[in-house]
Amino acid sequence: MANIQNNNSAFVAYTSRDRFLANLISEGVAKANRKLNNLRYEPWEFNDTAGNLLISPVVDAIDQSCFIVADITYLNPNVVYEIGFSIGRSRRCFLVRHTGTDGDKKIARDVGIFDTLGFEPYETADELTNTLTAYVDPAPLPFSAQLDRRAPVYVVEPPTKGGIATVMTSRLKKARYKYRSFNPAEDARLSAFDAIRQVASSAGVMVSLLDGLSEESIIHNTRALFVAGLSYGMGKPTLLLAHATADVPLDVRDSVRTFTRPDDIVTHIASFSLEVTEHLQQADPAPLCHPTSLQSLQIGDPTAENEMTTLANYFLNTDQYSRALRGEVNLVVGRKGAGKTALFIQVRDKTRSDKRNVVVDLKPEGYQLLKLKEDILAHLTQGANHHLVTAFWEYLILLEITYKLLEKDRGQYKFNHEIRDLYINLERTYRVNDFSVEGDFSERLLSLSQRIAQDYVCRFGGTDSTKLTTGQVTELVYSHDVRSLRDQVSAYLAHKGGVWVLFDNLDKGWSTQGVDTVDAMVLRCLIDAGRKIERDMRKSGHAVHCIVFVRNDVYEHLMRQSSDYGKEMRVALDWTDPDMLRELLRLRLVSALGPEYENMTFEQIWPRLCVSHYKGEETSSYVIERALMRPRNVIKIFSHAKGFAANLNHQKIEETDLEKGVRAYSQDLLVELDHELNDVFPIARELLYHFLDSQPEMSPLELRQIISQAQISSEDTDRVIDFLLYYGIVGVRASPDEVYYIFNVNYDLKILQIRAARGGENTGYVMNSAFRPALGIKSCD
């Protein structure tokens, strides 16, 4: 890499979509060049012009520049790619934005990358000139290039799952590569720091571009192009997929791999896998020279799926985990970010460590059942629906147990006389003509639900209020002789230990228009089918445990009308003790810092990494108070603040770093909670944005006025207020010095409702401080 200190030019990237803005930038750059003697800005004015071979000059200009200036008023796809490419090339990327133009401000807010990088505002050409002629530090963002060899591939997943997305991830699994991912269902926004870290530690990066001009597609493509730019800039094997009809940005037109059918993706991933293998065989690059303690500190990922290989090093063993591990529960419920998936992973890995156990870990998503829901469940009576879906889940669980048994003993049944004949008979029964055994669980589930839907339409034509007999359900759902299969599985399990069937993710793919009664029934039937499998197998002396992991807000709102509500054996991942969150963070810090810190308390470790107080408040309390008592949020706030401190070469997180980190996290939280509210209460869409510039404390009348401005009817206002209280967005002031949020009352909404009712019109509703920076609300503290 050339020594950037010797370069005397800076590359300027911007869009020509807005001629006024393009002329203003050209004028500002020209004036800056007339004032400067030792630096020249080179604008790239034609990066929107089709028909020219542009990427080579762009790459050359970036490589020859001491830093890059990019205007992000509009998120031009080519400019976004060039920003990522520049960072990957270890070039400082200096972002600017025109304050008088809305441009793509809303898209940028939802994407999440650019506010975590930071930008300089300007309004006139002279202001831009002043910014460009001031000193610009050319030092690039530091990042470690140490490869994650246990999960070497990074994937940016599309917002809506479907057949193509399933093929992408399932084929990656068949290549036996564990991967980390950005999943918009888990994280509403992508942090630039996280994207850089993930790409830098990868031996391969896989992203896809969506066709169309919907806001959802633009947001995804912006993230994908930034990550692709990082990956190409760092020289990583990169698979950039797009449909053959997609309008691909010019900068990546020669790099993209197109497809028209799933088999094309399979071919591309086959080639990509070989490139990843070759990259992994290279020696790790030299680590950062003299990094600060913060720059080298890695405390894990806020998303548990991305730390499957390291989670055991710092997992906090809670009572909920112990009960699940003992098989005492069939439901684990928790709010988003409370640690359900982390507990799922630990239960799976702990039980799987005993080779006698059979562990079936399943992650169905709502979209895989969409065909079933649209073509069948919308036309059946309630009783027929329940009957069919319970049979569907029971059948699927039995098939997956069978699949796991056959997979587990495939290499040894020939040498074990006790199971040889059992294995051969079981495999013969399992493999039938009308059932696909290829692919991973996602593909098998999708194939099964589509096959049942197609058979139903052929037989019954989608008639409303159809009543199905038991025999008709059996013919429609089963491709196997289920009684024979169940008996053979039972005989086989006599030579095994316990069976653990773990379900996670079912609520991830549910419609953005909100969950409905059919979704409730699907969840109810899954629980019933799991219980039935447990009872039937236990009659034969087999220990079978079926555990479903689901968001507790979805569970409570969907299951409240069920006659069995509250009767399930369940645990709730509700965090109420701040010291537990400190211990969770301490374990991660100890794992990252080394064994010499193992016996240190949190109070001993924390001041070494973070300033002790922020505006008079102890900083760990400041962080936890804004985390809504969710482990993921604690990790997010710390990671954001650490990222800002590391970029400025600070030895510890300073007050300004913490303030910037909380502001970035607040924007993440605003987008995430808006989506989360919409999942279970669609009429509340974008409600939170109506609190912009409001007061930190509101009377009941003021709160109702804001809700009314969101076009929510008066009949629904009380329900919306309950939601705001339930999610911890607002709390109830009980005294001048005391405010109660949902996590302060053991997540009992009734307590907050009663306190609010007692106060009447004198009740004070207080906006949680976590949301105030993003909403422009000044604290009254």
PDB file of C-alpha atoms in Angstrom, residues 681 683-685 687 707-717 720:
ATOM      1  CA  PHE A 681     -49.607  -3.655  16.516  1.00  0.00           C
ATOM      2  CA  ILE A 683     -51.628   0.700  13.455  1.00  0.00           C
ATOM      3  CA  ALA A 684     -48.743   2.042  15.561  1.00  0.00           C
ATOM      4  CA  ARG A 685     -46.445   2.243  12.522  1.00  0.00           C
ATOM      5  CA  LEU A 687     -45.725   6.255  16.021  1.00  0.00           C
ATOM      6  CA  ILE A 707     -50.810   9.630  19.569  1.00  0.00           C
ATOM      7  CA  SER A 708     -53.683  11.357  17.775  1.00  0.00           C
ATOM      8  CA  GLN A 709     -51.183  13.076  15.461  1.00  0.00           C
ATOM      9  CA  ALA A 710     -50.046   9.597  14.387  1.00  0.00           C
ATOM     10  CA  GLN A 711     -53.541   9.032  12.919  1.00  0.00           C
ATOM     11  CA  ILE A 712     -54.469   6.526  15.643  1.00  0.00           C
ATOM     12  CA  SER A 713     -58.134   6.571  16.605  1.00  0.00           C
ATOM     13  CA  SER A 714     -59.283   7.453  20.105  1.00  0.00           C
ATOM     14  CA  GLU A 715     -60.658   3.913  20.496  1.00  0.00           C
ATOM     15  CA  ASP A 716     -57.128   2.537  20.163  1.00  0.00           C
ATOM     16  CA  THR A 717     -55.338   5.170  22.251  1.00  0.00           C
ATOM     17  CA  VAL A 720     -51.220   2.223  22.317  1.00  0.00           C
TER      18      VAL A 720
END
